[in-house]
């Protein structure tokens, strides 16, 4: 959980498993999520990051790495 108390007893892993979709992945840490996205995103993809806590750092990290890799502002 982010900063709030888990009152439902449902984890991110539980949610990902329940979705049963081949493109759904549970990735336990923000750093691992950023790494996964950098490996899987392709030109033309849209990345939308939603969640609680520090999840916004994933998008910022991915954008920063993509900018470095392509020499873009």
mmCIF file as gemmi writes it, N, C-alpha and C atoms, coordinates in Angstrom:
data_model
loop_
_atom_site.group_PDB
_atom_site.id
_atom_site.type_symbol
_atom_site.label_atom_id
_atom_site.label_alt_id
_atom_site.label_comp_id
_atom_site.label_asym_id
_atom_site.label_entity_id
_atom_site.label_seq_id
_atom_site.pdbx_PDB_ins_code
_atom_site.Cartn_x
_atom_site.Cartn_y
_atom_site.Cartn_z
_atom_site.occupancy
_atom_site.B_iso_or_equiv
_atom_site.pdbx_formal_charge
_atom_site.auth_seq_id
_atom_site.auth_asym_id
_atom_site.pdbx_PDB_model_num
ATOM 1 N N . UNK Axp A 1 ? 0.817 -1.198 0 1 0 ? 1 A 1
ATOM 2 C CA . UNK Axp A 1 ? 0 0 0 1 0 ? 1 A 1
ATOM 3 C C . UNK Axp A 1 ? 0.859 1.259 0 1 0 ? 1 A 1
ATOM 4 N N . UNK Axp A 2 ? 0.275 2.333 -0.407 1 0 ? 2 A 1
ATOM 5 C CA . UNK Axp A 2 ? 0.987 3.617 -0.397 1 0 ? 2 A 1
ATOM 6 C C . UNK Axp A 2 ? 1.089 4.076 1.049 1 0 ? 2 A 1
ATOM 7 N N . UNK Axp A 3 ? 0.502 5.189 1.376 1 0 ? 3 A 1
ATOM 8 C CA . UNK Axp A 3 ? 0.572 5.676 2.744 1 0 ? 3 A 1
ATOM 9 C C . UNK Axp A 3 ? -0.674 5.337 3.557 1 0 ? 3 A 1
ATOM 10 N N . UNK Axp A 4 ? -1.73 4.944 2.871 1 0 ? 4 A 1
ATOM 11 C CA . UNK Axp A 4 ? -2.966 4.669 3.58 1 0 ? 4 A 1
ATOM 12 C C . UNK Axp A 4 ? -2.992 3.243 4.125 1 0 ? 4 A 1
ATOM 13 N N . UNK Axp A 5 ? -3.88 3.002 5.046 1 0 ? 5 A 1
ATOM 14 C CA . UNK Axp A 5 ? -4.023 1.676 5.643 1 0 ? 5 A 1
ATOM 15 C C . UNK Axp A 5 ? -4.817 0.77 4.691 1 0 ? 5 A 1
ATOM 16 N N . UNK Axp A 6 ? -4.413 -0.472 4.548 1 0 ? 6 A 1
ATOM 17 C CA . UNK Axp A 6 ? -5.096 -1.449 3.697 1 0 ? 6 A 1
ATOM 18 C C . UNK Axp A 6 ? -6.268 -2.032 4.481 1 0 ? 6 A 1
ATOM 19 N N . UNK Axp A 7 ? -7.45 -1.512 4.232 1 0 ? 7 A 1
ATOM 20 C CA . UNK Axp A 7 ? -8.628 -1.976 4.967 1 0 ? 7 A 1
ATOM 21 C C . UNK Axp A 7 ? -9.375 -3.082 4.212 1 0 ? 7 A 1
ATOM 22 N N . UNK Axp A 8 ? -9.054 -3.305 2.959 1 0 ? 8 A 1
ATOM 23 C CA . UNK Axp A 8 ? -9.768 -4.291 2.144 1 0 ? 8 A 1
ATOM 24 C C . UNK Axp A 8 ? -9.035 -5.634 2.065 1 0 ? 8 A 1
ATOM 25 N N . UNK Axp A 9 ? -7.744 -5.649 2.375 1 0 ? 9 A 1
ATOM 26 C CA . UNK Axp A 9 ? -6.991 -6.889 2.291 1 0 ? 9 A 1
ATOM 27 C C . UNK Axp A 9 ? -6.717 -7.337 0.865 1 0 ? 9 A 1
ATOM 28 N N . UNK Axp A 10 ? -6.651 -6.383 -0.058 1 0 ? 10 A 1
ATOM 29 C CA . UNK Axp A 10 ? -6.398 -6.682 -1.464 1 0 ? 10 A 1
ATOM 30 C C . UNK Axp A 10 ? -5.096 -6.005 -1.863 1 0 ? 10 A 1
ATOM 31 N N . UNK Axp A 11 ? -4.199 -6.762 -2.469 1 0 ? 11 A 1
ATOM 32 C CA . UNK Axp A 11 ? -2.92 -6.193 -2.893 1 0 ? 11 A 1
ATOM 33 C C . UNK Axp A 11 ? -2.917 -5.926 -4.394 1 0 ? 11 A 1
ATOM 34 N N . UNK Axp A 12 ? -1.891 -5.241 -4.851 1 0 ? 12 A 1
ATOM 35 C CA . UNK Axp A 12 ? -1.71 -5.027 -6.279 1 0 ? 12 A 1
ATOM 36 C C . UNK Axp A 12 ? -1.543 -6.341 -7.014 1 0 ? 12 A 1
ATOM 37 N N . UNK Axp A 13 ? -0.858 -7.285 -6.399 1 0 ? 13 A 1
ATOM 38 C CA . UNK Axp A 13 ? -0.679 -8.611 -6.998 1 0 ? 13 A 1
ATOM 39 C C . UNK Axp A 13 ? -2.03 -9.314 -7.142 1 0 ? 13 A 1
ATOM 40 N N . UNK Axp A 14 ? -2.888 -9.183 -6.129 1 0 ? 14 A 1
ATOM 41 C CA . UNK Axp A 14 ? -4.233 -9.77 -6.191 1 0 ? 14 A 1
ATOM 42 C C . UNK Axp A 14 ? -5.024 -9.176 -7.356 1 0 ? 14 A 1
ATOM 43 N N . UNK Axp A 15 ? -4.961 -7.867 -7.492 1 0 ? 15 A 1
ATOM 44 C CA . UNK Axp A 15 ? -5.685 -7.182 -8.559 1 0 ? 15 A 1
ATOM 45 C C . UNK Axp A 15 ? -5.18 -7.615 -9.934 1 0 ? 15 A 1
ATOM 46 N N . UNK Axp A 16 ? -3.881 -7.644 -10.127 1 0 ? 16 A 1
ATOM 47 C CA . UNK Axp A 16 ? -3.308 -8.043 -11.412 1 0 ? 16 A 1
ATOM 48 C C . UNK Axp A 16 ? -3.713 -9.469 -11.77 1 0 ? 16 A 1
ATOM 49 N N . UNK Axp A 17 ? -3.702 -10.359 -10.79 1 0 ? 17 A 1
ATOM 50 C CA . UNK Axp A 17 ? -4.084 -11.751 -11.035 1 0 ? 17 A 1
ATOM 51 C C . UNK Axp A 17 ? -5.562 -11.854 -11.405 1 0 ? 17 A 1
ATOM 52 N N . UNK Axp A 18 ? -6.403 -11.077 -10.749 1 0 ? 18 A 1
ATOM 53 C CA . UNK Axp A 18 ? -7.841 -11.121 -11.013 1 0 ? 18 A 1
ATOM 54 C C . UNK Axp A 18 ? -8.184 -10.587 -12.404 1 0 ? 18 A 1
ATOM 55 N N . UNK Axp A 19 ? -7.374 -9.703 -12.941 1 0 ? 19 A 1
ATOM 56 C CA . UNK Axp A 19 ? -7.655 -9.128 -14.255 1 0 ? 19 A 1
ATOM 57 C C . UNK Axp A 19 ? -7.466 -10.141 -15.381 1 0 ? 19 A 1
ATOM 58 N N . UNK Axp A 20 ? -6.575 -11.092 -15.199 1 0 ? 20 A 1
ATOM 59 C CA . UNK Axp A 20 ? -6.371 -12.183 -16.162 1 0 ? 20 A 1
ATOM 60 C C . UNK Axp A 20 ? -6.262 -11.684 -17.595 1 0 ? 20 A 1
ATOM 61 N N . UNK Axp A 21 ? -5.342 -10.806 -17.818 1 0 ? 21 A 1
ATOM 62 C CA . UNK Axp A 21 ? -5.088 -10.265 -19.158 1 0 ? 21 A 1
ATOM 63 C C . UNK Axp A 21 ? -3.606 -10.411 -19.447 1 0 ? 21 A 1
ATOM 64 N N . UNK Axp A 22 ? -3.241 -10.795 -20.669 1 0 ? 22 A 1
ATOM 65 C CA . UNK Axp A 22 ? -1.825 -11.036 -20.965 1 0 ? 22 A 1
ATOM 66 C C . UNK Axp A 22 ? -0.934 -9.797 -20.863 1 0 ? 22 A 1
ATOM 67 N N . UNK Axp A 23 ? -1.516 -8.631 -20.924 1 0 ? 23 A 1
ATOM 68 C CA . UNK Axp A 23 ? -0.703 -7.416 -20.844 1 0 ? 23 A 1
ATOM 69 C C . UNK Axp A 23 ? -0.724 -6.787 -19.456 1 0 ? 23 A 1
ATOM 70 N N . UNK Axp A 24 ? -1.261 -7.481 -18.484 1 0 ? 24 A 1
ATOM 71 C CA . UNK Axp A 24 ? -1.269 -6.996 -17.107 1 0 ? 24 A 1
ATOM 72 C C . UNK Axp A 24 ? -0.081 -7.618 -16.378 1 0 ? 24 A 1
ATOM 73 N N . UNK Axp A 25 ? 0.671 -6.779 -15.698 1 0 ? 25 A 1
ATOM 74 C CA . UNK Axp A 25 ? 1.826 -7.27 -14.942 1 0 ? 25 A 1
ATOM 75 C C . UNK Axp A 25 ? 1.838 -6.607 -13.578 1 0 ? 25 A 1
ATOM 76 N N . UNK Axp A 26 ? 2.095 -7.393 -12.556 1 0 ? 26 A 1
ATOM 77 C CA . UNK Axp A 26 ? 2.309 -6.813 -11.23 1 0 ? 26 A 1
ATOM 78 C C . UNK Axp A 26 ? 3.805 -6.662 -11.043 1 0 ? 26 A 1
ATOM 79 N N . UNK Axp A 27 ? 4.234 -5.451 -10.761 1 0 ? 27 A 1
ATOM 80 C CA . UNK Axp A 27 ? 5.649 -5.166 -10.544 1 0 ? 27 A 1
ATOM 81 C C . UNK Axp A 27 ? 5.745 -4.498 -9.179 1 0 ? 27 A 1
ATOM 82 N N . UNK Axp A 28 ? 6.43 -5.132 -8.23 1 0 ? 28 A 1
ATOM 83 C CA . UNK Axp A 28 ? 6.329 -4.735 -6.829 1 0 ? 28 A 1
ATOM 84 C C . UNK Axp A 28 ? 6.975 -3.406 -6.426 1 0 ? 28 A 1
ATOM 85 N N . UNK Axp A 29 ? 7.942 -2.92 -7.178 1 0 ? 29 A 1
ATOM 86 C CA . UNK Axp A 29 ? 8.566 -1.656 -6.765 1 0 ? 29 A 1
ATOM 87 C C . UNK Axp A 29 ? 8.491 -0.628 -7.89 1 0 ? 29 A 1
ATOM 88 N N . UNK Axp A 30 ? 8.564 0.629 -7.511 1 0 ? 30 A 1
ATOM 89 C CA . UNK Axp A 30 ? 8.516 1.699 -8.508 1 0 ? 30 A 1
ATOM 90 C C . UNK Axp A 30 ? 9.719 1.652 -9.437 1 0 ? 30 A 1
ATOM 91 N N . UNK Axp A 31 ? 10.889 1.355 -8.898 1 0 ? 31 A 1
ATOM 92 C CA . UNK Axp A 31 ? 12.095 1.269 -9.732 1 0 ? 31 A 1
ATOM 93 C C . UNK Axp A 31 ? 11.971 0.136 -10.749 1 0 ? 31 A 1
ATOM 94 N N . UNK Axp A 32 ? 11.446 -1.002 -10.31 1 0 ? 32 A 1
ATOM 95 C CA . UNK Axp A 32 ? 11.251 -2.121 -11.231 1 0 ? 32 A 1
ATOM 96 C C . UNK Axp A 32 ? 10.191 -1.791 -12.286 1 0 ? 32 A 1
ATOM 97 N N . UNK Axp A 33 ? 9.178 -1.054 -11.895 1 0 ? 33 A 1
ATOM 98 C CA . UNK Axp A 33 ? 8.139 -0.654 -12.846 1 0 ? 33 A 1
ATOM 99 C C . UNK Axp A 33 ? 8.728 0.251 -13.924 1 0 ? 33 A 1
ATOM 100 N N . UNK Axp A 34 ? 9.552 1.219 -13.521 1 0 ? 34 A 1
ATOM 101 C CA . UNK Axp A 34 ? 10.187 2.112 -14.494 1 0 ? 34 A 1
ATOM 102 C C . UNK Axp A 34 ? 11.075 1.32 -15.443 1 0 ? 34 A 1
ATOM 103 N N . UNK Axp A 35 ? 11.842 0.402 -14.918 1 0 ? 35 A 1
ATOM 104 C CA . UNK Axp A 35 ? 12.719 -0.432 -15.742 1 0 ? 35 A 1
ATOM 105 C C . UNK Axp A 35 ? 11.906 -1.268 -16.732 1 0 ? 35 A 1
ATOM 106 N N . UNK Axp A 36 ? 10.841 -1.877 -16.262 1 0 ? 36 A 1
ATOM 107 C CA . UNK Axp A 36 ? 9.959 -2.675 -17.115 1 0 ? 36 A 1
ATOM 108 C C . UNK Axp A 36 ? 9.391 -1.817 -18.241 1 0 ? 36 A 1
ATOM 109 N N . UNK Axp A 37 ? 8.926 -0.638 -17.909 1 0 ? 37 A 1
ATOM 110 C CA . UNK Axp A 37 ? 8.333 0.248 -18.913 1 0 ? 37 A 1
ATOM 111 C C . UNK Axp A 37 ? 9.358 0.677 -19.951 1 0 ? 37 A 1
ATOM 112 N N . UNK Axp A 38 ? 10.56 0.968 -19.513 1 0 ? 38 A 1
ATOM 113 C CA . UNK Axp A 38 ? 11.607 1.362 -20.462 1 0 ? 38 A 1
ATOM 114 C C . UNK Axp A 38 ? 11.916 0.243 -21.448 1 0 ? 38 A 1
ATOM 115 N N . UNK Axp A 39 ? 11.775 -0.989 -21.016 1 0 ? 39 A 1
ATOM 116 C CA . UNK Axp A 39 ? 12.029 -2.133 -21.894 1 0 ? 39 A 1
ATOM 117 C C . UNK Axp A 39 ? 10.856 -2.423 -22.829 1 0 ? 39 A 1
ATOM 118 N N . UNK Axp A 40 ? 9.647 -2.063 -22.419 1 0 ? 40 A 1
ATOM 119 C CA . UNK Axp A 40 ? 8.467 -2.482 -23.186 1 0 ? 40 A 1
ATOM 120 C C . UNK Axp A 40 ? 7.792 -1.372 -23.989 1 0 ? 40 A 1
ATOM 121 N N . UNK Axp A 41 ? 7.978 -0.117 -23.604 1 0 ? 41 A 1
ATOM 122 C CA . UNK Axp A 41 ? 7.352 0.975 -24.354 1 0 ? 41 A 1
ATOM 123 C C . UNK Axp A 41 ? 7.956 1.079 -25.751 1 0 ? 41 A 1
ATOM 124 N N . UNK Axp A 42 ? 7.114 1.394 -26.714 1 0 ? 42 A 1
ATOM 125 C CA . UNK Axp A 42 ? 7.539 1.56 -28.099 1 0 ? 42 A 1
ATOM 126 C C . UNK Axp A 42 ? 7.083 2.927 -28.605 1 0 ? 42 A 1
ATOM 127 N N . UNK Axp A 43 ? 7.689 3.385 -29.675 1 0 ? 43 A 1
ATOM 128 C CA . UNK Axp A 43 ? 7.302 4.666 -30.278 1 0 ? 43 A 1
ATOM 129 C C . UNK Axp A 43 ? 5.803 4.662 -30.546 1 0 ? 43 A 1
ATOM 130 N N . UNK Axp A 44 ? 5.148 5.742 -30.179 1 0 ? 44 A 1
ATOM 131 C CA . UNK Axp A 44 ? 3.713 5.873 -30.376 1 0 ? 44 A 1
ATOM 132 C C . UNK Axp A 44 ? 2.88 5.427 -29.195 1 0 ? 44 A 1
ATOM 133 N N . UNK Axp A 45 ? 3.486 4.734 -28.228 1 0 ? 45 A 1
ATOM 134 C CA . UNK Axp A 45 ? 2.754 4.327 -27.025 1 0 ? 45 A 1
ATOM 135 C C . UNK Axp A 45 ? 2.45 5.55 -26.161 1 0 ? 45 A 1
ATOM 136 N N . UNK Axp A 46 ? 1.414 5.449 -25.383 1 0 ? 46 A 1
ATOM 137 C CA . UNK Axp A 46 ? 1.055 6.47 -24.404 1 0 ? 46 A 1
ATOM 138 C C . UNK Axp A 46 ? 1.192 5.839 -23.029 1 0 ? 46 A 1
ATOM 139 N N . UNK Axp A 47 ? 1.889 6.504 -22.145 1 0 ? 47 A 1
ATOM 140 C CA . UNK Axp A 47 ? 2.043 6.025 -20.774 1 0 ? 47 A 1
ATOM 141 C C . UNK Axp A 47 ? 1.217 6.916 -19.859 1 0 ? 47 A 1
ATOM 142 N N . UNK Axp A 48 ? 0.26 6.314 -19.183 1 0 ? 48 A 1
ATOM 143 C CA . UNK Axp A 48 ? -0.579 7.016 -18.22 1 0 ? 48 A 1
ATOM 144 C C . UNK Axp A 48 ? -0.318 6.373 -16.872 1 0 ? 48 A 1
ATOM 145 N N . UNK Axp A 49 ? 0.168 7.156 -15.923 1 0 ? 49 A 1
ATOM 146 C CA . UNK Axp A 49 ? 0.494 6.639 -14.599 1 0 ? 49 A 1
ATOM 147 C C . UNK Axp A 49 ? -0.543 7.147 -13.615 1 0 ? 49 A 1
ATOM 148 N N . UNK Axp A 50 ? -1.206 6.215 -12.935 1 0 ? 50 A 1
ATOM 149 C CA . UNK Axp A 50 ? -2.22 6.578 -11.947 1 0 ? 50 A 1
ATOM 150 C C . UNK Axp A 50 ? -1.998 5.745 -10.705 1 0 ? 50 A 1
ATOM 151 N N . UNK Axp A 51 ? -2.21 6.325 -9.565 1 0 ? 51 A 1
ATOM 152 C CA . UNK Axp A 51 ? -2.078 5.57 -8.334 1 0 ? 51 A 1
ATOM 153 C C . UNK Axp A 51 ? -1.904 6.482 -7.151 1 0 ? 51 A 1
ATOM 154 N N . UNK Axp A 52 ? -1.47 5.891 -6.082 1 0 ? 52 A 1
ATOM 155 C CA . UNK Axp A 52 ? -1.305 6.618 -4.829 1 0 ? 52 A 1
ATOM 156 C C . UNK Axp A 52 ? 0.168 6.677 -4.454 1 0 ? 52 A 1
ATOM 157 N N . UNK Axp A 53 ? 0.465 7.522 -3.504 1 0 ? 53 A 1
ATOM 158 C CA . UNK Axp A 53 ? 1.839 7.611 -3.011 1 0 ? 53 A 1
ATOM 159 C C . UNK Axp A 53 ? 2.757 8.26 -4.029 1 0 ? 53 A 1
ATOM 160 N N . UNK Axp A 54 ? 3.923 7.672 -4.205 1 0 ? 54 A 1
ATOM 161 C CA . UNK Axp A 54 ? 4.954 8.251 -5.07 1 0 ? 54 A 1
ATOM 162 C C . UNK Axp A 54 ? 4.926 7.7 -6.488 1 0 ? 54 A 1
ATOM 163 N N . UNK Axp A 55 ? 3.793 7.166 -6.927 1 0 ? 55 A 1
ATOM 164 C CA . UNK Axp A 55 ? 3.719 6.543 -8.244 1 0 ? 55 A 1
ATOM 165 C C . UNK Axp A 55 ? 4.074 7.519 -9.371 1 0 ? 55 A 1
ATOM 166 N N . UNK Axp A 56 ? 3.897 8.807 -9.15 1 0 ? 56 A 1
ATOM 167 C CA . UNK Axp A 56 ? 4.255 9.793 -10.178 1 0 ? 56 A 1
ATOM 168 C C . UNK Axp A 56 ? 5.74 9.749 -10.525 1 0 ? 56 A 1
ATOM 169 N N . UNK Axp A 57 ? 6.561 9.234 -9.633 1 0 ? 57 A 1
ATOM 170 C CA . UNK Axp A 57 ? 7.997 9.172 -9.912 1 0 ? 57 A 1
ATOM 171 C C . UNK Axp A 57 ? 8.316 8.176 -11.021 1 0 ? 57 A 1
ATOM 172 N N . UNK Axp A 58 ? 7.424 7.216 -11.257 1 0 ? 58 A 1
ATOM 173 C CA . UNK Axp A 58 ? 7.644 6.254 -12.336 1 0 ? 58 A 1
ATOM 174 C C . UNK Axp A 58 ? 7.634 6.97 -13.686 1 0 ? 58 A 1
ATOM 175 N N . UNK Axp A 59 ? 6.615 7.746 -13.933 1 0 ? 59 A 1
ATOM 176 C CA . UNK Axp A 59 ? 6.524 8.487 -15.191 1 0 ? 59 A 1
ATOM 177 C C . UNK Axp A 59 ? 7.678 9.46 -15.364 1 0 ? 59 A 1
ATOM 178 N N . UNK Axp A 60 ? 8.03 10.136 -14.289 1 0 ? 60 A 1
ATOM 179 C CA . UNK Axp A 60 ? 9.142 11.087 -14.349 1 0 ? 60 A 1
ATOM 180 C C . UNK Axp A 60 ? 10.453 10.381 -14.663 1 0 ? 60 A 1
ATOM 181 N N . UNK Axp A 61 ? 10.661 9.227 -14.067 1 0 ? 61 A 1
ATOM 182 C CA . UNK Axp A 61 ? 11.875 8.455 -14.297 1 0 ? 61 A 1
ATOM 183 C C . UNK Axp A 61 ? 11.94 7.951 -15.737 1 0 ? 61 A 1
ATOM 184 N N . UNK Axp A 62 ? 10.839 7.415 -16.219 1 0 ? 62 A 1
ATOM 185 C CA . UNK Axp A 62 ? 10.786 6.911 -17.597 1 0 ? 62 A 1
ATOM 186 C C . UNK Axp A 62 ? 11.029 8.05 -18.578 1 0 ? 62 A 1
ATOM 187 N N . UNK Axp A 63 ? 10.364 9.166 -18.386 1 0 ? 63 A 1
ATOM 188 C CA . UNK Axp A 63 ? 10.55 10.313 -19.274 1 0 ? 63 A 1
ATOM 189 C C . UNK Axp A 63 ? 11.998 10.794 -19.256 1 0 ? 63 A 1
ATOM 190 N N . UNK Axp A 64 ? 12.593 10.881 -18.089 1 0 ? 64 A 1
ATOM 191 C CA . UNK Axp A 64 ? 13.985 11.309 -17.984 1 0 ? 64 A 1
ATOM 192 C C . UNK Axp A 64 ? 14.933 10.39 -18.735 1 0 ? 64 A 1
ATOM 193 N N . UNK Axp A 65 ? 14.729 9.086 -18.602 1 0 ? 65 A 1
ATOM 194 C CA . UNK Axp A 65 ? 15.585 8.117 -19.299 1 0 ? 65 A 1
ATOM 195 C C . UNK Axp A 65 ? 15.378 8.174 -20.807 1 0 ? 65 A 1
ATOM 196 N N . UNK Axp A 66 ? 14.134 8.334 -21.239 1 0 ? 66 A 1
ATOM 197 C CA . UNK Axp A 66 ? 13.863 8.438 -22.677 1 0 ? 66 A 1
ATOM 198 C C . UNK Axp A 66 ? 14.488 9.702 -23.257 1 0 ? 66 A 1
ATOM 199 N N . UNK Axp A 67 ? 14.424 10.777 -22.501 1 0 ? 67 A 1
ATOM 200 C CA . UNK Axp A 67 ? 15.048 12.016 -22.965 1 0 ? 67 A 1
ATOM 201 C C . UNK Axp A 67 ? 16.552 11.846 -23.097 1 0 ? 67 A 1
ATOM 202 N N . UNK Axp A 68 ? 17.186 11.195 -22.135 1 0 ? 68 A 1
ATOM 203 C CA . UNK Axp A 68 ? 18.633 10.952 -22.209 1 0 ? 68 A 1
ATOM 204 C C . UNK Axp A 68 ? 18.976 10.1 -23.42 1 0 ? 68 A 1
ATOM 205 N N . UNK Axp A 69 ? 18.202 9.068 -23.648 1 0 ? 69 A 1
ATOM 206 C CA . UNK Axp A 69 ? 18.47 8.125 -24.727 1 0 ? 69 A 1
ATOM 207 C C . UNK Axp A 69 ? 18.3 8.758 -26.107 1 0 ? 69 A 1
ATOM 208 N N . UNK Axp A 70 ? 17.417 9.747 -26.199 1 0 ? 70 A 1
ATOM 209 C CA . UNK Axp A 70 ? 17.156 10.339 -27.515 1 0 ? 70 A 1
ATOM 210 C C . UNK Axp A 70 ? 17.731 11.75 -27.66 1 0 ? 70 A 1
ATOM 211 N N . UNK Axp A 71 ? 18.427 12.222 -26.648 1 0 ? 71 A 1
ATOM 212 C CA . UNK Axp A 71 ? 18.995 13.576 -26.647 1 0 ? 71 A 1
ATOM 213 C C . UNK Axp A 71 ? 17.942 14.644 -26.889 1 0 ? 71 A 1
ATOM 214 N N . UNK Axp A 72 ? 16.762 14.442 -26.312 1 0 ? 72 A 1
ATOM 215 C CA . UNK Axp A 72 ? 15.678 15.41 -26.397 1 0 ? 72 A 1
ATOM 216 C C . UNK Axp A 72 ? 15.679 16.225 -25.116 1 0 ? 72 A 1
ATOM 217 N N . UNK Axp A 73 ? 15.168 17.446 -25.208 1 0 ? 73 A 1
ATOM 218 C CA . UNK Axp A 73 ? 15.083 18.292 -24.02 1 0 ? 73 A 1
ATOM 219 C C . UNK Axp A 73 ? 14.506 17.491 -22.923 1 0 ? 73 A 1
